[in-house]
PDB file of C-alpha atoms and ligand atoms in Angstrom:
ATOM      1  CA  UNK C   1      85.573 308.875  66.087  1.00  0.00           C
ATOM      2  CA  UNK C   2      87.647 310.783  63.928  1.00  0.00           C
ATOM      3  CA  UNK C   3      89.526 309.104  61.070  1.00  0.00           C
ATOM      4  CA  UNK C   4      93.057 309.730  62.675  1.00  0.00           C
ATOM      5  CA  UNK C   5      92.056 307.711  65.684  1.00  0.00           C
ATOM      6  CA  UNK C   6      90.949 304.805  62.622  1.00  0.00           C
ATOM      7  CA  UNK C   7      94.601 305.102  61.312  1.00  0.00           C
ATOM      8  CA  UNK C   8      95.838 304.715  64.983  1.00  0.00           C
ATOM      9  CA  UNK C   9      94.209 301.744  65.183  1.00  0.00           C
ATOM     10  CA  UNK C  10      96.417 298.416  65.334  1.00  0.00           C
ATOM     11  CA  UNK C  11      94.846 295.668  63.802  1.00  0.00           C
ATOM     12  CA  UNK C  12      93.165 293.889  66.543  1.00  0.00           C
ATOM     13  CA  UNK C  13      91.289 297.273  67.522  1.00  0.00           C
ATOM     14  CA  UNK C  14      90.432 297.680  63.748  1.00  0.00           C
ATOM     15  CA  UNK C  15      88.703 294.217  63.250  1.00  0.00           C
ATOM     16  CA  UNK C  16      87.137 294.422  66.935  1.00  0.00           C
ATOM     17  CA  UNK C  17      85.146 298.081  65.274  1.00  0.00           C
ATOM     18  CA  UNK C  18      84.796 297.481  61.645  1.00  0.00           C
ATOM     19  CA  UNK C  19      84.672 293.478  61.385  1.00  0.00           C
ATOM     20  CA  UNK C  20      80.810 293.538  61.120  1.00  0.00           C
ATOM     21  CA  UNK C  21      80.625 296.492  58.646  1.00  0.00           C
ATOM     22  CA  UNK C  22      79.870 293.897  56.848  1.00  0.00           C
ATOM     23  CA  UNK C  23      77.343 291.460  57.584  1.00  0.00           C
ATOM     24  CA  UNK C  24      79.829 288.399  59.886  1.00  0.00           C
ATOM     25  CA  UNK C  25      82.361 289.162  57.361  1.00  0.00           C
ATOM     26  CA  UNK C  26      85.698 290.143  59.611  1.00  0.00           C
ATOM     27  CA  UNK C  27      87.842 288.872  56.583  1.00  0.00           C
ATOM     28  CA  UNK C  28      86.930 292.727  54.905  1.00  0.00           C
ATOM     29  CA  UNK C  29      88.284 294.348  57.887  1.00  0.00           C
ATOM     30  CA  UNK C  30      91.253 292.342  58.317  1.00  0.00           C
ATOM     31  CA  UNK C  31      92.347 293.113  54.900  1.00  0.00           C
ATOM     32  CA  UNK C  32      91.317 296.520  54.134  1.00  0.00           C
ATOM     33  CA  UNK C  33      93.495 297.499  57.533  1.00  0.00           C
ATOM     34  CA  UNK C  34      96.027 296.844  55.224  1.00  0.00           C
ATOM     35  CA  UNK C  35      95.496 299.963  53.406  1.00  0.00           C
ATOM     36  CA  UNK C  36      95.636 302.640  56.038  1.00  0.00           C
ATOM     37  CA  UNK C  37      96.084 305.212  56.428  1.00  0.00           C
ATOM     38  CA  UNK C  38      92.368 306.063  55.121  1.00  0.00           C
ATOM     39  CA  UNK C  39      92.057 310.275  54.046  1.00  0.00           C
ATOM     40  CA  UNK C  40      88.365 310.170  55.450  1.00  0.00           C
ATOM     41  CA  UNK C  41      85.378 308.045  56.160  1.00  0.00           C
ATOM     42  CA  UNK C  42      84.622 308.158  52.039  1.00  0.00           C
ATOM     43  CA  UNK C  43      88.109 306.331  51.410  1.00  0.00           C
ATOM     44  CA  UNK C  44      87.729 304.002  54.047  1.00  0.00           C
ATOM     45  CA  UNK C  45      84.676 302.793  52.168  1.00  0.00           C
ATOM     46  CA  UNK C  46      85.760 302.817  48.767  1.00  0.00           C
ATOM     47  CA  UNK C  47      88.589 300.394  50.407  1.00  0.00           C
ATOM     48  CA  UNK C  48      85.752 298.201  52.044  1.00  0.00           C
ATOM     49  CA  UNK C  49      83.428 298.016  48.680  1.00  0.00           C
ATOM     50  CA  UNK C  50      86.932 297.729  46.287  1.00  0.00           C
ATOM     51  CA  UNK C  51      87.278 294.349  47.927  1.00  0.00           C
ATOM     52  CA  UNK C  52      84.028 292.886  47.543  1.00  0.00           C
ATOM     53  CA  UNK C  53      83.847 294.249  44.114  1.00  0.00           C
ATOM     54  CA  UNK C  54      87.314 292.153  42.956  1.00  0.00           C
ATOM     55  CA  UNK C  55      85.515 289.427  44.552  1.00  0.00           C
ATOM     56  CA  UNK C  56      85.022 286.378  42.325  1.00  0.00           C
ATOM     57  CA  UNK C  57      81.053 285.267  41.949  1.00  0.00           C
ATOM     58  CA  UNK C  58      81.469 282.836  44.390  1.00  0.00           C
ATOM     59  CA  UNK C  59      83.123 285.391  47.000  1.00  0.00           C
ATOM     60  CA  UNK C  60      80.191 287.981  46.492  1.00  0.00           C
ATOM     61  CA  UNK C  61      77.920 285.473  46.704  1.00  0.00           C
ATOM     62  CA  UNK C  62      79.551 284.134  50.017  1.00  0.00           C
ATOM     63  CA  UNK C  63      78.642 287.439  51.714  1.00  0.00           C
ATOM     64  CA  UNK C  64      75.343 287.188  50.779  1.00  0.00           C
ATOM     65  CA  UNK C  65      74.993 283.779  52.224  1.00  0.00           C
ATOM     66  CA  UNK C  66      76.620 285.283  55.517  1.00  0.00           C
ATOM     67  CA  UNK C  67      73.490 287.628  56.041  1.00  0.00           C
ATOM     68  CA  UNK C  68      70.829 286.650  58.708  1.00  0.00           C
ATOM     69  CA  UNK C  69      67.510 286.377  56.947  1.00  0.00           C
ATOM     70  CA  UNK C  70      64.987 289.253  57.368  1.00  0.00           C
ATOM     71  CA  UNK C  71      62.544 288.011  60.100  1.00  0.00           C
ATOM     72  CA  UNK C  72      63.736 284.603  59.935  1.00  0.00           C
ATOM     73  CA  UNK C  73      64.808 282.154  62.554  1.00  0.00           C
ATOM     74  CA  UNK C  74      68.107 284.004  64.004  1.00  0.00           C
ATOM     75  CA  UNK C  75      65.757 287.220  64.772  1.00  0.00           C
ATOM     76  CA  UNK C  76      63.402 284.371  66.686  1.00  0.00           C
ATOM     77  CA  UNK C  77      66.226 282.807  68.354  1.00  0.00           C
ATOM     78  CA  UNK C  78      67.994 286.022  69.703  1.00  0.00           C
ATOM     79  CA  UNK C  79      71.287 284.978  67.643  1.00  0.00           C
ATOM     80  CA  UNK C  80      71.123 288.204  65.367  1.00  0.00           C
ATOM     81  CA  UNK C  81      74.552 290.028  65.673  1.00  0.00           C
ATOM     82  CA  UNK C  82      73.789 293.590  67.608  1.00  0.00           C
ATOM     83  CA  UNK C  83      73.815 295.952  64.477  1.00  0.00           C
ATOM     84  CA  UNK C  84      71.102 293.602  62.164  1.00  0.00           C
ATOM     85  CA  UNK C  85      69.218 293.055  65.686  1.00  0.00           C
ATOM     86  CA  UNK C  86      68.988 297.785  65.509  1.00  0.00           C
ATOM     87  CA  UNK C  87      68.160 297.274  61.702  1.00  0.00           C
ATOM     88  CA  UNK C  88      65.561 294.819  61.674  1.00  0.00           C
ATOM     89  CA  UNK C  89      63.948 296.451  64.789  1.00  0.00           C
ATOM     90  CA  UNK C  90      63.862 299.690  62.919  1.00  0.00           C
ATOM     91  CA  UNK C  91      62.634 297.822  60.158  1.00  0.00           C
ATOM     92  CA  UNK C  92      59.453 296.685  62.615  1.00  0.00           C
ATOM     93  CA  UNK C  93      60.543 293.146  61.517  1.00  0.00           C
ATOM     94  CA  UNK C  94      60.782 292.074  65.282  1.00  0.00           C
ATOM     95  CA  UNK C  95      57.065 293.034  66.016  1.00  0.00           C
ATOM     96  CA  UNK C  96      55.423 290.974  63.177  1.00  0.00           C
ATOM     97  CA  UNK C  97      52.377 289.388  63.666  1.00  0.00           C
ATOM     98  CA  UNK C  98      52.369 285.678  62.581  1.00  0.00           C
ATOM     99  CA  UNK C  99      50.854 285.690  59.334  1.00  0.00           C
ATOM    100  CA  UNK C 100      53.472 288.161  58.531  1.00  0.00           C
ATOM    101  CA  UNK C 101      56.230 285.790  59.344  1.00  0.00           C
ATOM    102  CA  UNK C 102      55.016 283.135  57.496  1.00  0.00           C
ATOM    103  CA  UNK C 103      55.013 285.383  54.533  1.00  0.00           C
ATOM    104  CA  UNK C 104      58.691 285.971  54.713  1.00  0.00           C
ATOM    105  CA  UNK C 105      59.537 283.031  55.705  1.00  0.00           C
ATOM    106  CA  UNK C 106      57.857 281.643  52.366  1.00  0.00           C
ATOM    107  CA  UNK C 107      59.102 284.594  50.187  1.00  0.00           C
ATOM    108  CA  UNK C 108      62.842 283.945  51.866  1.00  0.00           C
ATOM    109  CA  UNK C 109      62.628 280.606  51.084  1.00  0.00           C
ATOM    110  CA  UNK C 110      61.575 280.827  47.708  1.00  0.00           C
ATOM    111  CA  UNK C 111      64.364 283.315  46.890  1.00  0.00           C
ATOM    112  CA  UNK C 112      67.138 281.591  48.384  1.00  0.00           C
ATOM    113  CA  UNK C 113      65.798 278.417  46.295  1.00  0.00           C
ATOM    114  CA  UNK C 114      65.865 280.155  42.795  1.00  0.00           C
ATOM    115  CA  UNK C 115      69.048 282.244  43.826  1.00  0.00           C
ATOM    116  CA  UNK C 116      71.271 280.434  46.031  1.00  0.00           C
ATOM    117  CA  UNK C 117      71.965 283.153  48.723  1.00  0.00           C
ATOM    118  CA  UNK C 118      68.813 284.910  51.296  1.00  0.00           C
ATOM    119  CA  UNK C 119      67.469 287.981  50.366  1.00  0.00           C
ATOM    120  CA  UNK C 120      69.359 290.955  50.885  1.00  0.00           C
ATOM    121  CA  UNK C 121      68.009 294.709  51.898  1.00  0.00           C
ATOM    122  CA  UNK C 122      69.028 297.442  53.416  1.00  0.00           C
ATOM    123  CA  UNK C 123      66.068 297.193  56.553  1.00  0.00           C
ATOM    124  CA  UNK C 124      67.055 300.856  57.804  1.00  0.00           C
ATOM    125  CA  UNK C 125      65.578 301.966  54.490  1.00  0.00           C
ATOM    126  CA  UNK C 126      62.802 300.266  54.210  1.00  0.00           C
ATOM    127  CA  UNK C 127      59.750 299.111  56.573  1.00  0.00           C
ATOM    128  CA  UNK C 128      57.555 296.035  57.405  1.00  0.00           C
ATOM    129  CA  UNK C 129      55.453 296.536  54.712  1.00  0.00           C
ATOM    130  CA  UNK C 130      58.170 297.474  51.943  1.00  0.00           C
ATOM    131  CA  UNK C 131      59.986 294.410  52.695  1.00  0.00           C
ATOM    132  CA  UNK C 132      57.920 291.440  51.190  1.00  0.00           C
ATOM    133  CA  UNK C 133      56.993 293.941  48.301  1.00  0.00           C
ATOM    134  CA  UNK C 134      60.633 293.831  47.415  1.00  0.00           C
ATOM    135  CA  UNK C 135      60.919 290.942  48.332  1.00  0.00           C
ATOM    136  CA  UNK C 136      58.250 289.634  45.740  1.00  0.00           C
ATOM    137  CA  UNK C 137      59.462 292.222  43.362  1.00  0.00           C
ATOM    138  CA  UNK C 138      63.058 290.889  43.029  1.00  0.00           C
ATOM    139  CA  UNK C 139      62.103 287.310  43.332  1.00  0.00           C
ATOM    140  CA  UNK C 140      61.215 287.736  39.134  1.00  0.00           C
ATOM    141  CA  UNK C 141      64.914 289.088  38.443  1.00  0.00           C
ATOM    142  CA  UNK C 142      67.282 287.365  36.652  1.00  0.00           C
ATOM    143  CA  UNK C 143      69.945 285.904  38.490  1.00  0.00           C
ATOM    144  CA  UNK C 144      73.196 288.104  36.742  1.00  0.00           C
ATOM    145  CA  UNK C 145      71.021 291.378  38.078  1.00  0.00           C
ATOM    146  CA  UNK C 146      69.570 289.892  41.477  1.00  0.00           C
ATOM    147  CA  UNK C 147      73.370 288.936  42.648  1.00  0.00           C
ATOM    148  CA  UNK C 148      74.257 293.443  41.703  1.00  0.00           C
ATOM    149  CA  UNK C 149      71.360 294.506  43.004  1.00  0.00           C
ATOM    150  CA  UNK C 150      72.138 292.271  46.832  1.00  0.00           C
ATOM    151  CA  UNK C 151      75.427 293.413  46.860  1.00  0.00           C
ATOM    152  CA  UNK C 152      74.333 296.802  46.123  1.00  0.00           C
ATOM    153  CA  UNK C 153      72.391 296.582  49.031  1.00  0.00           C
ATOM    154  CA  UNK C 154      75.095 295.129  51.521  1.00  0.00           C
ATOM    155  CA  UNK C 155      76.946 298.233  50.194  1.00  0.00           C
ATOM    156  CA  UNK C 156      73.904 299.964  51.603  1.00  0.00           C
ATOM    157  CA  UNK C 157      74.673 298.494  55.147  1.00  0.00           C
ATOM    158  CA  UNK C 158      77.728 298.694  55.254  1.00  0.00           C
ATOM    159  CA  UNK C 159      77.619 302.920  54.693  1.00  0.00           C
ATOM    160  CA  UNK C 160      75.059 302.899  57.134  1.00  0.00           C
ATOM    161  CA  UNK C 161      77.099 301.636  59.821  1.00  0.00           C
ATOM    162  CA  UNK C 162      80.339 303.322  59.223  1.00  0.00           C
ATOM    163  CA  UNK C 163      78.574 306.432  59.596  1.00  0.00           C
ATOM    164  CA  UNK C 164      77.147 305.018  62.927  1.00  0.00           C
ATOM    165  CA  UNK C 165      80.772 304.238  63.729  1.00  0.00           C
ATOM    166  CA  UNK C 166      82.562 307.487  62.802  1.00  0.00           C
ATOM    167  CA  UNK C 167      79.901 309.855  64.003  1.00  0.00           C
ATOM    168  CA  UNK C 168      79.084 310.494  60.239  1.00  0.00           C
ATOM    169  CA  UNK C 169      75.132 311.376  59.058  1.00  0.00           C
ATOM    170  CA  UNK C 170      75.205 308.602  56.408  1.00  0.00           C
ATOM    171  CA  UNK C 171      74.165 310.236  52.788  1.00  0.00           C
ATOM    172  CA  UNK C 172      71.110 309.448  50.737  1.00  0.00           C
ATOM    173  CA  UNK C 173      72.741 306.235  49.115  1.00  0.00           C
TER     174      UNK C 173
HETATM  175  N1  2AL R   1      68.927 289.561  54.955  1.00  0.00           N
HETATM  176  C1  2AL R   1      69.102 290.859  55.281  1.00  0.00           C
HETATM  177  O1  2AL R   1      68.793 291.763  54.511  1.00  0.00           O
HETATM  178  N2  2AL R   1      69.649 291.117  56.509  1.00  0.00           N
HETATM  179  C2  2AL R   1      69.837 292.395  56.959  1.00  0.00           C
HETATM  180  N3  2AL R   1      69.511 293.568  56.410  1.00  0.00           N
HETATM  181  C3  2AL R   1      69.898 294.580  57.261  1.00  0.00           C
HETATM  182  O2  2AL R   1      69.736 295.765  57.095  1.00  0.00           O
HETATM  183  N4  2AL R   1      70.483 294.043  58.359  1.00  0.00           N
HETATM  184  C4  2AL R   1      70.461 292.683  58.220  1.00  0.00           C
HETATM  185  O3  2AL R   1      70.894 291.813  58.999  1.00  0.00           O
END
């Protein structure tokens, strides 16, 4: 898909393609439609990140709190939306065995209790065994620098799968 046919798009189309760039977050597309037309897949992104970044705490944090956990109950009850069902796969988060899951589920738990929000991470870019590492890693940050580094990470999704939507290889971010 070329970014013409994106600034062809009326709004219903728009939101239909983009409203799960981010994570069950259609709002982002229905507002950033607003600023077509886009000059290329970069500036449709820097429209898509510009309004989670003027965000207020609570906002940012509201995404967060939109995202399935990694491994956690939506994966087991087949309620994952299509795109985090492709990433967690890829991940190798669907074939755990159950020791692994426990794990998680623990780790999840324990970060959503000191933070507020699940745990956040880009799965295409990281693996079954990554995952609780970072998980365990970023369970000692402080809360001010957990919330950036999340959100850096639904930025991370979010490029992913507007290159998967426009045809795009996604860069090294
Ligand atoms: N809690 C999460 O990190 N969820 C997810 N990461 C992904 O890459 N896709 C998800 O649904």
């Amino acid at each position: 898909m070329d970014i013409e046919k994106v600034n062809s798009m009326d709004f219903g189309e728009f939101v239909d393609v983009f409203g799960n760039v981010i994570e069950r977050c259609p709002l982002i597309a229905a507002a950033v439609w607003s600023q077509r037309p886009f000059s290329n897949l970069e500036d449709l992104e820097k429209h898509f990140f510009a309004f989670i970044d003027a965000l207020p705490q609570s906002g940012r944090e509201g995404i967060l709190r939109c995202h399935p956990d990694l491994a956690g109950r939506e994966l087991q009850q087949g309620t994952l939306s299509a795109e985090s069902l492709r990433e967690q796969r890829g991940a190798g988060l669907t074939s755990l065995d159950a020791g692994e899951r426990l794990r998680l589920a623990e780790l999840n738990g324990q970060y959503r209790a000191r933070f507020g929000f699940p745990f956040v991470l880009a799965a295409r870019r990281s693996d079954r065994a990554a995952v609780p590492r970072e998980l365990e890693r970023r369970l000692r940050c402080a809360p001010a620098q957990e919330l950036r580094t999340a959100l850096a990470e639904v930025k991370k999704i979010g490029h992913l799968r507007l290159a998967d939507l426009l045809g795009a290889h996604p860069a090294g971010l």
